[in-house]
Tab-separated table of C-alpha atoms in Angstrom:
chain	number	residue	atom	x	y	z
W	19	UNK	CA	-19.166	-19.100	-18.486
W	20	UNK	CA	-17.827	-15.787	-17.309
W	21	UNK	CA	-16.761	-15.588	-13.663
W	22	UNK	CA	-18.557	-13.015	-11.749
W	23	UNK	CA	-16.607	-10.033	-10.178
W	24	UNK	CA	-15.255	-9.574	-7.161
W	25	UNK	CA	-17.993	-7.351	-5.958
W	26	UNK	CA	-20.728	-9.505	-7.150
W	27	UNK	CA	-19.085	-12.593	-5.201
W	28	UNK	CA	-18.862	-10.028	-1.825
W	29	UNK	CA	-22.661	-8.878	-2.519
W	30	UNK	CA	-23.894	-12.151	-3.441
W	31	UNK	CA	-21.422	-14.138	-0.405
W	32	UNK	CA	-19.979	-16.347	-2.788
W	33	UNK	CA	-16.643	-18.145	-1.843
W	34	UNK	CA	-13.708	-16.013	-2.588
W	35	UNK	CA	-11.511	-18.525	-4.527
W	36	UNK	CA	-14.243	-19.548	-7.025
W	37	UNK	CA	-16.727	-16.732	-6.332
W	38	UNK	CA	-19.382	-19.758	-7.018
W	39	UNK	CA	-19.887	-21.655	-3.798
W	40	UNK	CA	-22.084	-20.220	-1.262
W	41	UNK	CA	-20.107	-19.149	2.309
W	42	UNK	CA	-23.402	-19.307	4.110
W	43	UNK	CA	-26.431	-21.643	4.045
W	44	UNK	CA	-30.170	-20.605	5.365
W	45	UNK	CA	-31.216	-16.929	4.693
W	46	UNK	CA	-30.290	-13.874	6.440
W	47	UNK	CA	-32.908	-13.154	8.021
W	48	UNK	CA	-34.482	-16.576	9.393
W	49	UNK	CA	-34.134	-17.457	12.816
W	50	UNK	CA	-31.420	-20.291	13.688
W	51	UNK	CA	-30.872	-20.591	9.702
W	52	UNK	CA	-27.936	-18.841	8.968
W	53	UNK	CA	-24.901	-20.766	9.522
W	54	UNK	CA	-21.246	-20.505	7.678
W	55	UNK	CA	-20.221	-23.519	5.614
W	56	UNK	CA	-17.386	-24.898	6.881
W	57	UNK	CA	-16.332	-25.625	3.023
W	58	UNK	CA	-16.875	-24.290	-0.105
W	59	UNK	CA	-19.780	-26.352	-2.448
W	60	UNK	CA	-17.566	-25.924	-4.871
W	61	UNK	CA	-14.067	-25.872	-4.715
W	62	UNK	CA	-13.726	-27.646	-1.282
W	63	UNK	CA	-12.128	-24.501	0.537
W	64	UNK	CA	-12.218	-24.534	3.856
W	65	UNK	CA	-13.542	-20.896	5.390
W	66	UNK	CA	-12.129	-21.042	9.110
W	67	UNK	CA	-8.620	-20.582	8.178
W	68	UNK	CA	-7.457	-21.405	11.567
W	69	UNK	CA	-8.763	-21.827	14.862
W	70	UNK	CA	-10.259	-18.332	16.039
W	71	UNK	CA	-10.242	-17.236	12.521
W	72	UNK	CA	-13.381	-15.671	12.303
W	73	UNK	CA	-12.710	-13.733	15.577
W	74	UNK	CA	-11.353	-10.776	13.626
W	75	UNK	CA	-15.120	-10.612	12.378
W	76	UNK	CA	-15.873	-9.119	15.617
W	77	UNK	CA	-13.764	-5.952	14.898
W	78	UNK	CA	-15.622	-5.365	11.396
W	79	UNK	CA	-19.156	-6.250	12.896
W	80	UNK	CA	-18.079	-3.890	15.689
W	81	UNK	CA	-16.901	-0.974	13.152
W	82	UNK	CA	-20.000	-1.674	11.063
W	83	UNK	CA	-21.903	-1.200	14.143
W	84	UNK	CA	-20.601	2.056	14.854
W	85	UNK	CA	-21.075	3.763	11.479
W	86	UNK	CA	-24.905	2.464	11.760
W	87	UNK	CA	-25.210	3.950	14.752
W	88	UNK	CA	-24.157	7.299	13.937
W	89	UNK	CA	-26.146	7.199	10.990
W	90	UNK	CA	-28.565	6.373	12.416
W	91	UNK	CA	-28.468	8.610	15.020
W	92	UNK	CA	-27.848	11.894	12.539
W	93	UNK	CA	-30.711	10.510	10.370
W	94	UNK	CA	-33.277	10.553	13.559
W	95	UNK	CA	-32.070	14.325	13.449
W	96	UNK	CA	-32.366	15.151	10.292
W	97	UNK	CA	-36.026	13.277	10.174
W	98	UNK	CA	-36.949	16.156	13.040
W	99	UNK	CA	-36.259	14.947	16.466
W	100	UNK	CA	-35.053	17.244	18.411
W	101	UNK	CA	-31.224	16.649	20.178
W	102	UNK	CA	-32.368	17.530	23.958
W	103	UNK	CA	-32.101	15.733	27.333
W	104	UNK	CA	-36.069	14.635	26.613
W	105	UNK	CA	-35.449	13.016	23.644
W	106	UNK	CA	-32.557	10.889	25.319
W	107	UNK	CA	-34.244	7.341	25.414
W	108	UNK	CA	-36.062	8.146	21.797
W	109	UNK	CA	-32.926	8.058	20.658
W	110	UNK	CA	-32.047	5.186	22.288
W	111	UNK	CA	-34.719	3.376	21.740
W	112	UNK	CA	-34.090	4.160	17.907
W	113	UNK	CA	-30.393	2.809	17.788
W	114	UNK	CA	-31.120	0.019	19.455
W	115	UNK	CA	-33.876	-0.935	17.176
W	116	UNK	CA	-31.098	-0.277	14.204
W	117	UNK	CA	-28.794	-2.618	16.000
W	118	UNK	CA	-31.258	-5.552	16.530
W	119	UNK	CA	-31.918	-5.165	12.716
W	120	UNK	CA	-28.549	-4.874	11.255
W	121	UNK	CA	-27.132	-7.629	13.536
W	122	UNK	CA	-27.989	-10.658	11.139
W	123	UNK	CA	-26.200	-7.995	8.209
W	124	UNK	CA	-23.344	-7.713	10.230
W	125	UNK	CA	-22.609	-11.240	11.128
W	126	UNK	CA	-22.696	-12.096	7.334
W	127	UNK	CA	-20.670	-9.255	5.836
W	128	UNK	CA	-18.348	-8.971	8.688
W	129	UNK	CA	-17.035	-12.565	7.700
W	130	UNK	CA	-17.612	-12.030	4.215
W	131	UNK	CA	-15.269	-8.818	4.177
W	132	UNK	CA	-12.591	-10.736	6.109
W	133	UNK	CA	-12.641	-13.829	3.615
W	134	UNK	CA	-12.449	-11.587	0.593
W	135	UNK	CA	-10.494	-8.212	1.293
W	136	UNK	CA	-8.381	-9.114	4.818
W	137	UNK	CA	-7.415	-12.822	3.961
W	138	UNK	CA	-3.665	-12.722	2.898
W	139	UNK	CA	-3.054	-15.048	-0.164
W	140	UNK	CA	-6.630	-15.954	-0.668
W	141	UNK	CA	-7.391	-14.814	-4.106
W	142	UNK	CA	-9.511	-15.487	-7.099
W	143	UNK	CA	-8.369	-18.858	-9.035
W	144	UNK	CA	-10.275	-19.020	-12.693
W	145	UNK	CA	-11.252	-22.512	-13.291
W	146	UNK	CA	-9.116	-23.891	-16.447
């Protein structure tokens, strides 16, 4: 069988070692379901590298959150609202709705960019 590629296993949250196991269990978006494994199905990794390890997820949930936002925000623009004092809590009202939706998102690929792009010596290891 061919192994998958390393985007595939990031798109798909797939364990980064053996881009088979799956680093979450439950869906994305079903309350109280999503949860990390704490190992890989698979190859028996372990995820939490350390204590606090998934801590650093903040940060990318937190720059994730940022580039939604101002996406967000120039896309309620573009879509015809005007940018005046009025329209202050329209806005608002907007990017907090695109929060509350990208938050489950965030959570997942936050910790799925750290495991597979920010991870020193955690790489791909083909099964023989």
């Amino acid at each position: 069988m061919k192994p998958i590629s390393k985007l595939q296993a990031v798109v798909a949250c797939k364990c980064p070692r053996c881009r088979e196991g799956a680093i979450f269990s439950g869906r994305m978006y079903a309350f109280k379901a999503q949860g990390t494994n704490e190992f890989c199905p698979s190859c028996n990794l372990r995820f939490e590298r350390e204590p606090g390890f998934f801590y650093v997820a903040m940060f990318i949930s937190y720059a994730m959150n940022v580039a939604e936002m101002i996406t967000i925000s120039v896309a309620t623009y573009i879509l015809g609202v005007d940018l005046v004092y009025e329209n202050l809590w329209v806005y608002a009202g907007i990017i907090l709705a695109g929060v509350l939706l990208f938050a489950p998102f965030n959570y997942r690929y936050s910790r799925v960019f750290l495991l597979h792009w920010l991870t020193p010596g955690l790489g791909y290891v083909p099964k023989p």
